[in-house]
Coordinates of N, CA and C and ligand atoms in Angstrom, one line a residue:
X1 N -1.3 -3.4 -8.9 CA -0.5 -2.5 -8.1 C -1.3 -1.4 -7.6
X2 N -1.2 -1.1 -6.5 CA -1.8 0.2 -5.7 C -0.7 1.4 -5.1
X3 N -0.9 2.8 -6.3 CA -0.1 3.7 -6.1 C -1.0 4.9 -5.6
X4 N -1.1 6.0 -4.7 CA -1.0 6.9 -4.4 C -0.5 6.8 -3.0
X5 N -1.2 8.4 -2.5 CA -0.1 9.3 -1.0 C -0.7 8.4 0.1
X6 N -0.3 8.7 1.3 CA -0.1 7.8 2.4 C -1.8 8.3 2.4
X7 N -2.6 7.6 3.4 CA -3.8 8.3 3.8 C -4.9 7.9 2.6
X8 N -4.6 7.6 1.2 CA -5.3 7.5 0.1 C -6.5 6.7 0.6
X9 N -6.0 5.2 1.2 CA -7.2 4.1 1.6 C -6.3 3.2 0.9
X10 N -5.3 3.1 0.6 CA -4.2 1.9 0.2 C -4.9 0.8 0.8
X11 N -4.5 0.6 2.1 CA -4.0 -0.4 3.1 C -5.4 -1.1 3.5
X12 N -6.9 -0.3 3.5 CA -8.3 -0.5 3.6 C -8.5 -1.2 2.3
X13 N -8.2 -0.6 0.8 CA -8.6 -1.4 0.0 C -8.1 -2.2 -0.7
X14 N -6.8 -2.3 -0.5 CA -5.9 -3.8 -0.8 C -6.3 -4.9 -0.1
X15 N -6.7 -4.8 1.9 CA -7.7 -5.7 2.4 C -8.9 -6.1 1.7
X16 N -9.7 -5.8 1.8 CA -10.6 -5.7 0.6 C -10.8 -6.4 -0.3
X17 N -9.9 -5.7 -1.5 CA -9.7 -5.8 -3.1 C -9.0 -7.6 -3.0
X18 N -8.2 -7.3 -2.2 CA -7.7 -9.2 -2.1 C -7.8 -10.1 -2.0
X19 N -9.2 -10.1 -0.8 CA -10.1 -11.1 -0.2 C -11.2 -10.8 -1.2
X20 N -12.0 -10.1 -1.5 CA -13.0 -9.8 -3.1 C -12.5 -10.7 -4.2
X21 N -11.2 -10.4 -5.0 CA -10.6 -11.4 -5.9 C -9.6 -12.8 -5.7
X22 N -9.4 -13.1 -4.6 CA -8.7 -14.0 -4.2 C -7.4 -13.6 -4.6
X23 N -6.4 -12.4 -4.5 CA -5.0 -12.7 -4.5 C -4.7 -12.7 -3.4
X24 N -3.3 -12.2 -3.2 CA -2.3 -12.1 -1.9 C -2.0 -10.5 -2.0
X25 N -1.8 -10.3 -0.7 CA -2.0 -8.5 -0.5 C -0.4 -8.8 0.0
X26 N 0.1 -7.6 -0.9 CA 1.7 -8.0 -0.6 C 2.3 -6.3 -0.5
X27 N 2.4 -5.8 1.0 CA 2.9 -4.5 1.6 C 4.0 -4.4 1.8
X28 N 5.0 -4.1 1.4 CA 6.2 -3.8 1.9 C 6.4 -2.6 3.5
X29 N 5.6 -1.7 3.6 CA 5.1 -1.2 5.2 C 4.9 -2.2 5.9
X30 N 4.2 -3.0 5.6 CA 3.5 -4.2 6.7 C 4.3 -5.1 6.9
X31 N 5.6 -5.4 5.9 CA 6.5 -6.2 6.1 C 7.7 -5.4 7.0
X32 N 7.6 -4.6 6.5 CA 8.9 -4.0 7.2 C 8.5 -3.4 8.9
X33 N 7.1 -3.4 8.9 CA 6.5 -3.0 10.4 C 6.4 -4.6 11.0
X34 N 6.5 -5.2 10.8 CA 6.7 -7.0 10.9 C 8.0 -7.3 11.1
X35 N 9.4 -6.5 11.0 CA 10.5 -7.0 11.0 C 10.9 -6.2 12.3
X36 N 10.4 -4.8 12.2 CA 10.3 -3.9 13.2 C 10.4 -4.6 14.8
X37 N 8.7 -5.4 14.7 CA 8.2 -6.0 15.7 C 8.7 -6.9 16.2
X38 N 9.4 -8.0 15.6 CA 10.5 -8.9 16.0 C 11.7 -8.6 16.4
X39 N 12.0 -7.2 16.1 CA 13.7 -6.7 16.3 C 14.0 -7.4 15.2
X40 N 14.1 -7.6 14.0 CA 15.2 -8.2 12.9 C 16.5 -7.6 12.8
X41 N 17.4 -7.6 12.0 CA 18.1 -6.9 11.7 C 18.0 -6.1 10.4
X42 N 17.1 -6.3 9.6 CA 16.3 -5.7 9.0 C 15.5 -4.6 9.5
X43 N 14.7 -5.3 10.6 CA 13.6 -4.1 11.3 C 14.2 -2.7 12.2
X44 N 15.7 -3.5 12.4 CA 16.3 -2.4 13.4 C 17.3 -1.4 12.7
X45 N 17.5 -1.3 11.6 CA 17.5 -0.2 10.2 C 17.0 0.4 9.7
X46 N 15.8 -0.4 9.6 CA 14.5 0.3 9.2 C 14.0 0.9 9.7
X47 N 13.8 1.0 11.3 CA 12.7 1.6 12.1 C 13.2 3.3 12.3
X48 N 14.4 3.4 12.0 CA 14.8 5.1 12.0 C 14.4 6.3 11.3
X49 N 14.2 5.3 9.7 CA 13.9 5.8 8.7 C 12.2 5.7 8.5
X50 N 11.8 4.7 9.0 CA 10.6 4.7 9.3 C 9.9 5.7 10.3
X51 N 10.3 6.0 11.3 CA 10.0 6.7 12.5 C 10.3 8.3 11.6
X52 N 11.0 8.8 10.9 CA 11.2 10.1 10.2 C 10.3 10.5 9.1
X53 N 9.4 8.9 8.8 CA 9.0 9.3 7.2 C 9.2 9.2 6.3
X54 N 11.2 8.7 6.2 CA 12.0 8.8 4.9 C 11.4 7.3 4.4
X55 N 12.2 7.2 3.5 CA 11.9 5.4 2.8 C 13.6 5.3 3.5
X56 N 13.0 3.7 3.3 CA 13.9 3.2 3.7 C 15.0 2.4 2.6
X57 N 15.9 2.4 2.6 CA 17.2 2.4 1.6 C 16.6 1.4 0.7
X58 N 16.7 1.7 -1.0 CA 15.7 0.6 -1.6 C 16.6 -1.0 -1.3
X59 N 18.0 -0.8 -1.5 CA 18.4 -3.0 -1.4 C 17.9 -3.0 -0.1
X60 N 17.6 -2.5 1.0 CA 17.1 -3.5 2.4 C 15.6 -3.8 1.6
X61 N 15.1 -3.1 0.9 CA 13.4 -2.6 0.7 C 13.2 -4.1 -0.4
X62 N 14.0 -3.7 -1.1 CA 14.5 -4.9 -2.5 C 14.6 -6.3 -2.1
X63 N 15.7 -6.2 -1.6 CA 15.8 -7.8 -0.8 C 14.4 -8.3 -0.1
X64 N 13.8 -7.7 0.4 CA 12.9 -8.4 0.9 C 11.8 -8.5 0.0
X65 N 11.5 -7.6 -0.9 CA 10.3 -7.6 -1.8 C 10.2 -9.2 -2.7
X66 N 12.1 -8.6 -3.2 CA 12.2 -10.3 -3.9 C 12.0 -11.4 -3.3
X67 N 12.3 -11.6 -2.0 CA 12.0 -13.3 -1.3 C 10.6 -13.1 -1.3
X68 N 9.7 -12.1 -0.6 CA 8.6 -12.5 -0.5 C 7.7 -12.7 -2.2
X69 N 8.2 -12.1 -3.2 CA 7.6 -12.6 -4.4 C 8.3 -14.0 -5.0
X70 N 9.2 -14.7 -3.9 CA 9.3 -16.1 -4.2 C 8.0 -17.4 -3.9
X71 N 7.4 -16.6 -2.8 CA 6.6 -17.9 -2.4 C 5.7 -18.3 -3.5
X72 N 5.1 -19.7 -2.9 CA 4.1 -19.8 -3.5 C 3.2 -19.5 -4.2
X73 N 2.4 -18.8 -2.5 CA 0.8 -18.1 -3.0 C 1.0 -16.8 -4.0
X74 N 2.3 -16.1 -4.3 CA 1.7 -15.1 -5.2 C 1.3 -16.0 -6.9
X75 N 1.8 -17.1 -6.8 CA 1.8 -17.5 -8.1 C -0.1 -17.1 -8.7
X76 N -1.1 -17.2 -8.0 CA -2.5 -16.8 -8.1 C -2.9 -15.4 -8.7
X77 N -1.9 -14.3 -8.4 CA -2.1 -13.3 -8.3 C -1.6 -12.5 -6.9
X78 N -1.0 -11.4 -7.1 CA -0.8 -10.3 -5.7 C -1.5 -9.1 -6.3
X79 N -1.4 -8.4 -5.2 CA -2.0 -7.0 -4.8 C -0.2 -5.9 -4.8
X80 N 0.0 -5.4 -5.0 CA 1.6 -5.2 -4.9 C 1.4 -3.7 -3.8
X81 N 1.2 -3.8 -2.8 CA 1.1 -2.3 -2.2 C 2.4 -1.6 -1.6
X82 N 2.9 0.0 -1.8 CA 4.2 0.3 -1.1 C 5.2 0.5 -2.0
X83 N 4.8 -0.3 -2.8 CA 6.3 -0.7 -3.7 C 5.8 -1.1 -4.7
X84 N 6.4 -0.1 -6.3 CA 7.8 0.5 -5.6 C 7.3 2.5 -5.4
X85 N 8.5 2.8 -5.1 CA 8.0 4.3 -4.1 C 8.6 5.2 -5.4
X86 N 10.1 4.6 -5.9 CA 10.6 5.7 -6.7 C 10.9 4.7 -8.2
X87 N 11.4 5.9 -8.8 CA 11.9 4.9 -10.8 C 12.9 3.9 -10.4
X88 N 13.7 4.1 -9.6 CA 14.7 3.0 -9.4 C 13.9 1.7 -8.9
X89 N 13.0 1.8 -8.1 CA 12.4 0.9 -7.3 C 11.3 0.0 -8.7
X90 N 10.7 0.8 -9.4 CA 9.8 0.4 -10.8 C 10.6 -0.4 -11.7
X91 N 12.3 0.3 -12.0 CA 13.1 -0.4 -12.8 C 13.3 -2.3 -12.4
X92 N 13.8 -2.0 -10.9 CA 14.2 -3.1 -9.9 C 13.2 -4.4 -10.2
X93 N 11.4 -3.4 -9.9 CA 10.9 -4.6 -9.9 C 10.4 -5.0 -11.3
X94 N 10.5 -4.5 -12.4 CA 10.8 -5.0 -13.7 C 11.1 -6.6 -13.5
X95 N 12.8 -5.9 -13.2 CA 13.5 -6.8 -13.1 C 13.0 -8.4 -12.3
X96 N 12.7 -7.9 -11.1 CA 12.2 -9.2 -10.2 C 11.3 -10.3 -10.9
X97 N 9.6 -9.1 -11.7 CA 8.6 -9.6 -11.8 C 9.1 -10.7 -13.5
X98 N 10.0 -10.4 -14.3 CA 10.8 -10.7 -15.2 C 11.3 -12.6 -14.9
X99 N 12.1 -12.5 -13.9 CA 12.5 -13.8 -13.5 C 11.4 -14.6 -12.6
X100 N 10.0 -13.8 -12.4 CA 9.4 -14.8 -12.0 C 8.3 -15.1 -12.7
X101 N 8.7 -14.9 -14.2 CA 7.4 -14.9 -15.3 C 6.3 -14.2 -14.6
X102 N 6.3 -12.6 -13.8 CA 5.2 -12.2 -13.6 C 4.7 -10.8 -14.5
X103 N 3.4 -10.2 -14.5 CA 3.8 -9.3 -15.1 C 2.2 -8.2 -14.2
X104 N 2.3 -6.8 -14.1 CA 1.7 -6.2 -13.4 C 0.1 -5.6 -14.6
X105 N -0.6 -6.2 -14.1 CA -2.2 -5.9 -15.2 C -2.5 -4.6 -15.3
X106 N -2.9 -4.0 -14.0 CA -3.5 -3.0 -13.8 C -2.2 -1.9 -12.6
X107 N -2.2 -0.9 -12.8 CA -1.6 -0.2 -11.6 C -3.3 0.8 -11.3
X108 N -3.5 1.4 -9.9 CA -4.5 1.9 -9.5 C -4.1 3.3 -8.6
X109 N -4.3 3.9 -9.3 CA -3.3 5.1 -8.6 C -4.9 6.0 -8.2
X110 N -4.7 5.8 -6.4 CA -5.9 6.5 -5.9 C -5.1 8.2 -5.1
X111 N -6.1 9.1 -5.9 CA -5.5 10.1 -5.6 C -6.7 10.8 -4.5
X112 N -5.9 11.4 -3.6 CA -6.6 12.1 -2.6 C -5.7 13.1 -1.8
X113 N -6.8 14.1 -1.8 CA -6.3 15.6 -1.5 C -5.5 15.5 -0.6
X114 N -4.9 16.8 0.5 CA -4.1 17.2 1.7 C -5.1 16.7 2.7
X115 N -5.9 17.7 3.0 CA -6.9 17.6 3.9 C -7.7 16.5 4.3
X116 N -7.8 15.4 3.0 CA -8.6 14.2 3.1 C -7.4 13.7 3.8
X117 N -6.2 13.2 3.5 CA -5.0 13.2 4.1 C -5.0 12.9 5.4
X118 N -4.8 14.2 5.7 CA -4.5 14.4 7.0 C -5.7 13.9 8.1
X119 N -6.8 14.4 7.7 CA -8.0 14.0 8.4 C -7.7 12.2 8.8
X120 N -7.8 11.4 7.7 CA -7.8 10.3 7.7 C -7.0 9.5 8.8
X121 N -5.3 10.1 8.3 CA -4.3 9.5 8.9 C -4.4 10.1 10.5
X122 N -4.3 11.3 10.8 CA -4.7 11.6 11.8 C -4.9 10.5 13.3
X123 N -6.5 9.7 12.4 CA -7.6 9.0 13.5 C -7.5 7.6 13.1
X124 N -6.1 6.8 12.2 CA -5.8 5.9 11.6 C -5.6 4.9 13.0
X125 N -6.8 3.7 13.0 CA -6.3 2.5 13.9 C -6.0 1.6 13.3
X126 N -5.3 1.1 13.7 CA -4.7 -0.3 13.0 C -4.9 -1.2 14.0
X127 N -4.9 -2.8 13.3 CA -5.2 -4.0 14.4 C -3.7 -4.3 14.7
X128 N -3.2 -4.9 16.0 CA -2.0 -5.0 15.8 C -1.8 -6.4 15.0
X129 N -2.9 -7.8 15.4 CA -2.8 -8.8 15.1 C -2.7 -8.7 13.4
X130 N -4.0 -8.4 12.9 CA -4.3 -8.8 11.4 C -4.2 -7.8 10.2
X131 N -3.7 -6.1 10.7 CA -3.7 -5.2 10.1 C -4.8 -4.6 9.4
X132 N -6.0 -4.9 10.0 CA -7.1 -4.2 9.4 C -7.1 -3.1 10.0
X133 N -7.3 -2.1 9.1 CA -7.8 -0.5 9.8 C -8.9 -0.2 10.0
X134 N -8.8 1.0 11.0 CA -10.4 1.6 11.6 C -9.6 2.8 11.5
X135 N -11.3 3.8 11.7 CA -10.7 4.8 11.9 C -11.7 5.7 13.1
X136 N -10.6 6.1 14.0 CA -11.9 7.1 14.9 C -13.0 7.7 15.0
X137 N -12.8 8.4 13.8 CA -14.2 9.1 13.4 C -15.2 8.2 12.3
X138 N -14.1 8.2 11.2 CA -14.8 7.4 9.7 C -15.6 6.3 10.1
X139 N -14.8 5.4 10.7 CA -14.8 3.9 11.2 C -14.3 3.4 11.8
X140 N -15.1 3.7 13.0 CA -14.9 3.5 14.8 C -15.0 1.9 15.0
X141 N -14.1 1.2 15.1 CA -14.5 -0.4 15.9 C -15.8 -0.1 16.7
X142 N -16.3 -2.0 17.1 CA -17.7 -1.7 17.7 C -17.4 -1.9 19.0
X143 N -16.1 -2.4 19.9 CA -15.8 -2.3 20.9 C -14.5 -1.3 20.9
X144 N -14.3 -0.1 21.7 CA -13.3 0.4 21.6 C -11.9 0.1 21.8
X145 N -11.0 0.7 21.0 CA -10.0 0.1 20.6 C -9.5 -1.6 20.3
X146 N -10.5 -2.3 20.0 CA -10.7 -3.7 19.8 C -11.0 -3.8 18.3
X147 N -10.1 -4.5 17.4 CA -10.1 -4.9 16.0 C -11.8 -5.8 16.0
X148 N -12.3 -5.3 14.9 CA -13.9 -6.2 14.5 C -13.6 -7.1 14.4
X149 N -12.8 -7.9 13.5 CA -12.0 -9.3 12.9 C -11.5 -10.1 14.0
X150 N -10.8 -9.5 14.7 CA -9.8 -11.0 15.5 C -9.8 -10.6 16.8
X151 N -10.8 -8.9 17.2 CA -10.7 -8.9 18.8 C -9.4 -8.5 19.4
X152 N -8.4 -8.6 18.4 CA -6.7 -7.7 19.1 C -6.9 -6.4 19.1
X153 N -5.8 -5.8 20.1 CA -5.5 -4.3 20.2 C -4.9 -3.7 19.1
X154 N -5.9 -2.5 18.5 CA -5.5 -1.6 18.0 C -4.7 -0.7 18.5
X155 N -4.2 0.0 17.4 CA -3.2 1.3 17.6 C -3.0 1.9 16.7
X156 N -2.1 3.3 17.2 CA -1.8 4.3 16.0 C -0.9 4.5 15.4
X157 N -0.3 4.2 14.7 CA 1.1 4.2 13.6 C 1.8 5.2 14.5
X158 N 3.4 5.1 14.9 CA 4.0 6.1 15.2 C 4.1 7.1 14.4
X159 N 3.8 6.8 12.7 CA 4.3 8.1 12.0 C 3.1 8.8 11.2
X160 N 1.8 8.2 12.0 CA 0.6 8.8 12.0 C 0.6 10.2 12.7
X161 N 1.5 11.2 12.4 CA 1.3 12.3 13.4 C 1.5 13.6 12.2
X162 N 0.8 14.5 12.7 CA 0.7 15.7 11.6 C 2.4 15.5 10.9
X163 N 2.9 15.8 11.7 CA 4.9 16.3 11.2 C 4.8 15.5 10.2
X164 N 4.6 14.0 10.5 CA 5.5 13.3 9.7 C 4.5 12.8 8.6
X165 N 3.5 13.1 9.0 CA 2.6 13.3 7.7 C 3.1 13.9 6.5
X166 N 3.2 15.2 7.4 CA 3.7 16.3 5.5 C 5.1 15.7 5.5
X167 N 5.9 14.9 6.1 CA 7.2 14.7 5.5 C 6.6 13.4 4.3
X168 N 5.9 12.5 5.2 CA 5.6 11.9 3.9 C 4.9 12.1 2.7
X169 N 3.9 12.9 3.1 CA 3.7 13.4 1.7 C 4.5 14.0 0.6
X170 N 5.8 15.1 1.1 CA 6.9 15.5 0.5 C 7.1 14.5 -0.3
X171 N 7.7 13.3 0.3 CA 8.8 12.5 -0.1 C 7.3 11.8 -1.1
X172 N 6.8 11.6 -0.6 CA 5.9 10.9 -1.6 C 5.6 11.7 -3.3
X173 N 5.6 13.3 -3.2 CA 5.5 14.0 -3.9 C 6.9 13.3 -4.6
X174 N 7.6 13.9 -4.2 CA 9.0 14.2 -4.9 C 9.5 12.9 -5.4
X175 N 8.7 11.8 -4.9 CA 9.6 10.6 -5.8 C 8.6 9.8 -6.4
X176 N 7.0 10.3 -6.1 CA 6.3 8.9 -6.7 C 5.5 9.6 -7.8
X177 N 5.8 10.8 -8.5 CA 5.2 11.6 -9.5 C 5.3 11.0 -10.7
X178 N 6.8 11.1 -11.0 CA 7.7 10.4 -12.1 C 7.1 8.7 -12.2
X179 N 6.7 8.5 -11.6 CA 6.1 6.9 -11.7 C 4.6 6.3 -11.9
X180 N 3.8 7.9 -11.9 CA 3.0 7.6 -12.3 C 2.7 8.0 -13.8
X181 N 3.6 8.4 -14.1 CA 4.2 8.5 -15.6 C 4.5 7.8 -16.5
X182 N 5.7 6.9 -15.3 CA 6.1 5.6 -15.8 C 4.8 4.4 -16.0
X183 N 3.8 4.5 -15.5 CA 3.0 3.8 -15.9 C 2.0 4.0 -16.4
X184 N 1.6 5.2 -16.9 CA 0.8 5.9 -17.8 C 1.4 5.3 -19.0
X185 N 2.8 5.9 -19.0 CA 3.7 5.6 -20.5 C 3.0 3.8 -20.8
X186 N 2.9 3.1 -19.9 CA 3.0 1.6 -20.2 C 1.9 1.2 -20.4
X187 N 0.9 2.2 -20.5 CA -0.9 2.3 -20.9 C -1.7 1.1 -19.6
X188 N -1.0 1.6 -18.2 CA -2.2 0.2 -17.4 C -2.4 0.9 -16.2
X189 N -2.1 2.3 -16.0 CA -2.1 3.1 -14.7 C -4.3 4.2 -15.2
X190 N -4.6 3.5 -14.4 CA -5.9 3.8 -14.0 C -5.9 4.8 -12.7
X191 N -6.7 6.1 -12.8 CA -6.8 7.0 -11.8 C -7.9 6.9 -11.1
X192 N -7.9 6.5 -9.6 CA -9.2 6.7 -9.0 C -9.4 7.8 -7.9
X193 N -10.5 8.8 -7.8 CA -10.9 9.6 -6.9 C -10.9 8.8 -5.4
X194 N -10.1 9.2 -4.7 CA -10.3 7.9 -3.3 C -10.5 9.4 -2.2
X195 N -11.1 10.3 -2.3 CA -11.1 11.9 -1.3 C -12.7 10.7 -0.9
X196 N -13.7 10.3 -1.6 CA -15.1 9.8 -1.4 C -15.0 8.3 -0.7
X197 N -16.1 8.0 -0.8 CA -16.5 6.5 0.1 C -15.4 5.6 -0.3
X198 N -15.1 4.7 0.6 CA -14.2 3.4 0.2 C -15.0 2.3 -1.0
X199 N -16.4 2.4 -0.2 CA -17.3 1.1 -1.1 C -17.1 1.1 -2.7
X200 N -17.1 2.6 -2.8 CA -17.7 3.4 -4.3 C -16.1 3.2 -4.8
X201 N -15.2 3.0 -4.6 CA -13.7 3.4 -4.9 C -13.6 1.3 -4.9
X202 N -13.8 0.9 -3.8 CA -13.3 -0.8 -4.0 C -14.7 -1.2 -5.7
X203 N -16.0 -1.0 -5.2 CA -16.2 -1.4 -6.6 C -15.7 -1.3 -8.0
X204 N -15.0 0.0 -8.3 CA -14.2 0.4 -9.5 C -13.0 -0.4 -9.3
X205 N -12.5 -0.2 -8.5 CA -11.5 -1.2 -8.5 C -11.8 -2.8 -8.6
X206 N -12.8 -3.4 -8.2 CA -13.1 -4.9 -8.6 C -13.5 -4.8 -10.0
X207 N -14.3 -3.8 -10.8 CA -15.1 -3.9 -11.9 C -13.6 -3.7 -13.3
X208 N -12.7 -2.8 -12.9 CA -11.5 -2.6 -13.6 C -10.7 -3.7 -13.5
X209 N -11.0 -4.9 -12.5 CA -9.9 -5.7 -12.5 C -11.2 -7.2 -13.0
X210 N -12.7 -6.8 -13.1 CA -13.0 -7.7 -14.1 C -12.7 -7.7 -15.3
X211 N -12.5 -6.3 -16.0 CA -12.9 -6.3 -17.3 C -11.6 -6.9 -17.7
X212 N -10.2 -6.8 -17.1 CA -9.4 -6.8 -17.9 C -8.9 -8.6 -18.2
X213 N -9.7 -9.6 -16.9 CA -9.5 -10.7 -17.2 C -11.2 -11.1 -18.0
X214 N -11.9 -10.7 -18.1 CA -12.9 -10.9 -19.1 C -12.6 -9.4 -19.8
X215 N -12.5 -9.4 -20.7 CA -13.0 -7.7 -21.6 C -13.9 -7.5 -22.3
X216 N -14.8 -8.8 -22.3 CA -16.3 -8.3 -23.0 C -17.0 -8.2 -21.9
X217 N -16.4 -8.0 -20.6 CA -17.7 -8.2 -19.5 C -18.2 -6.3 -19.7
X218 N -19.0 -6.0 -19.5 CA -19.7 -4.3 -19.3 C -20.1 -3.6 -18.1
Ligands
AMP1 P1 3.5 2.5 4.3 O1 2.9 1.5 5.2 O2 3.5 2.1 2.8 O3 3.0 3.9 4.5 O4 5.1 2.5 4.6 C1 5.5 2.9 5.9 C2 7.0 3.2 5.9 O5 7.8 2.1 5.5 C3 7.4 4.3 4.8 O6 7.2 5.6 5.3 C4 8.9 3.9 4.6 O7 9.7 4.4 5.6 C5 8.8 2.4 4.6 N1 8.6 1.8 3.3 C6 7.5 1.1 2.8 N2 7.6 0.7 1.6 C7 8.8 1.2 1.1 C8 9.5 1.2 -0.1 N3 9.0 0.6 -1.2 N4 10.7 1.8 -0.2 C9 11.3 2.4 0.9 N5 10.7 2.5 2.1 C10 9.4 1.9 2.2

């Protein structure tokens, strides 16, 4: 599982970390920016609460988390990004990961400052096709506004904008504190510095996710 604030490098290193170990990178953002994009009736609930910052009501958030941890491919392993945001949402997926004989190894709680923050989110591209990020300054595509990977148009998150930045951060404060607690308490929440390079941040994260399926590895 991958916990810290919006801007951390979530979404860069769950890409990554997924395709590095072979799981499935499983976003409740990306899902719910996926429902958005079709008009669902899911997406069209969503997108208000999305567009403000707030989370969006956990049973819309819930219901969907559970079918997509029905499929197949998580049976290999997932990446769990997004979710859950609050203790209700940790309780909930207890419960889910419970009925699907699953159980969460590692949580990776990447902490990073205001400033790294904002800077980041700021100049955040996204591919529309495949959801890989770039970033303007950090990590400019090599053709402009063109994804490296699949050549689709990038763009910038609507709620990529200063305002609703610090709303998300608030809300991220005020409800995902208590949960990094909750998994401290359960001895498997790992803190990583993510304010520095991505590379230096995904190898801790591959090497913490060797030891624990080998533990004599060093
Ligand atoms: P993210 O891509 O994780 O930054 O999520 C983008 C937006 O989707 C958030 O600001 C929320 O509005 C919504 N969202 C994503 N995951 C959740 C969740 N677990 N619970 C409620 N809302 C969520």
């Amino acid at each position: 599982m991958l916990l810290g604030p919006p801007g951390a490098g979530k979404g860069t290193q769950a890409k990554s970390f997924s395709s590095a170990v072979g799981v499935v990178h499983i976003s409740t953002g990306d899902i719910l920016r996926e429902e958005v994009k079709v008009n669902s009736a899911l997406g069209t609930e969503a997108k208000g609460y999305m567009d403000r910052g707030a989370l969006v009501p956990d049973e819309l958030v819930t219901k969907m988390l559970s079918l997509r941890l029905q499929r197949e491919d998580v049976k290999k392993g997932f990446l769990l990004d997004g979710y859950p945001r609050n203790i209700a949402q940790a309780g909930t997926l207890d419960g889910i990961l419970k009925g699907i004989r699953a159980n969460i190894d590692i949580v990776f709680y990447l902490d990073a400052s205001e400033p790294v923050i904002i800077q980041r989110l700021t100049g955040r591209l996204v591919c529309s096709k495949c959801g890989a990020n770039f970033h303007i300054k950090n990590m400019p595509p090599k053709v402009d506004m063109l994804c490296d990977n699949c050549g689709s148009k990038l763009y910038q998150r609507s709620d990529d904008n200063v305002d609703t930045i610090k709303t998300r951060l608030k809300v991220y404060l005020k409800e995902t504190t208590s949960l990094i607690e909750y998994y401290q308490k359960k001895g498997i929440l790992t803190r990583i510095n993510a304010d520095g390079d991505a590379d230096v941040v995904l190898r801790e994260m591959i090497s913490l996710a060797e030891k624990i399926h080998d533990p004599h590895k060093v």
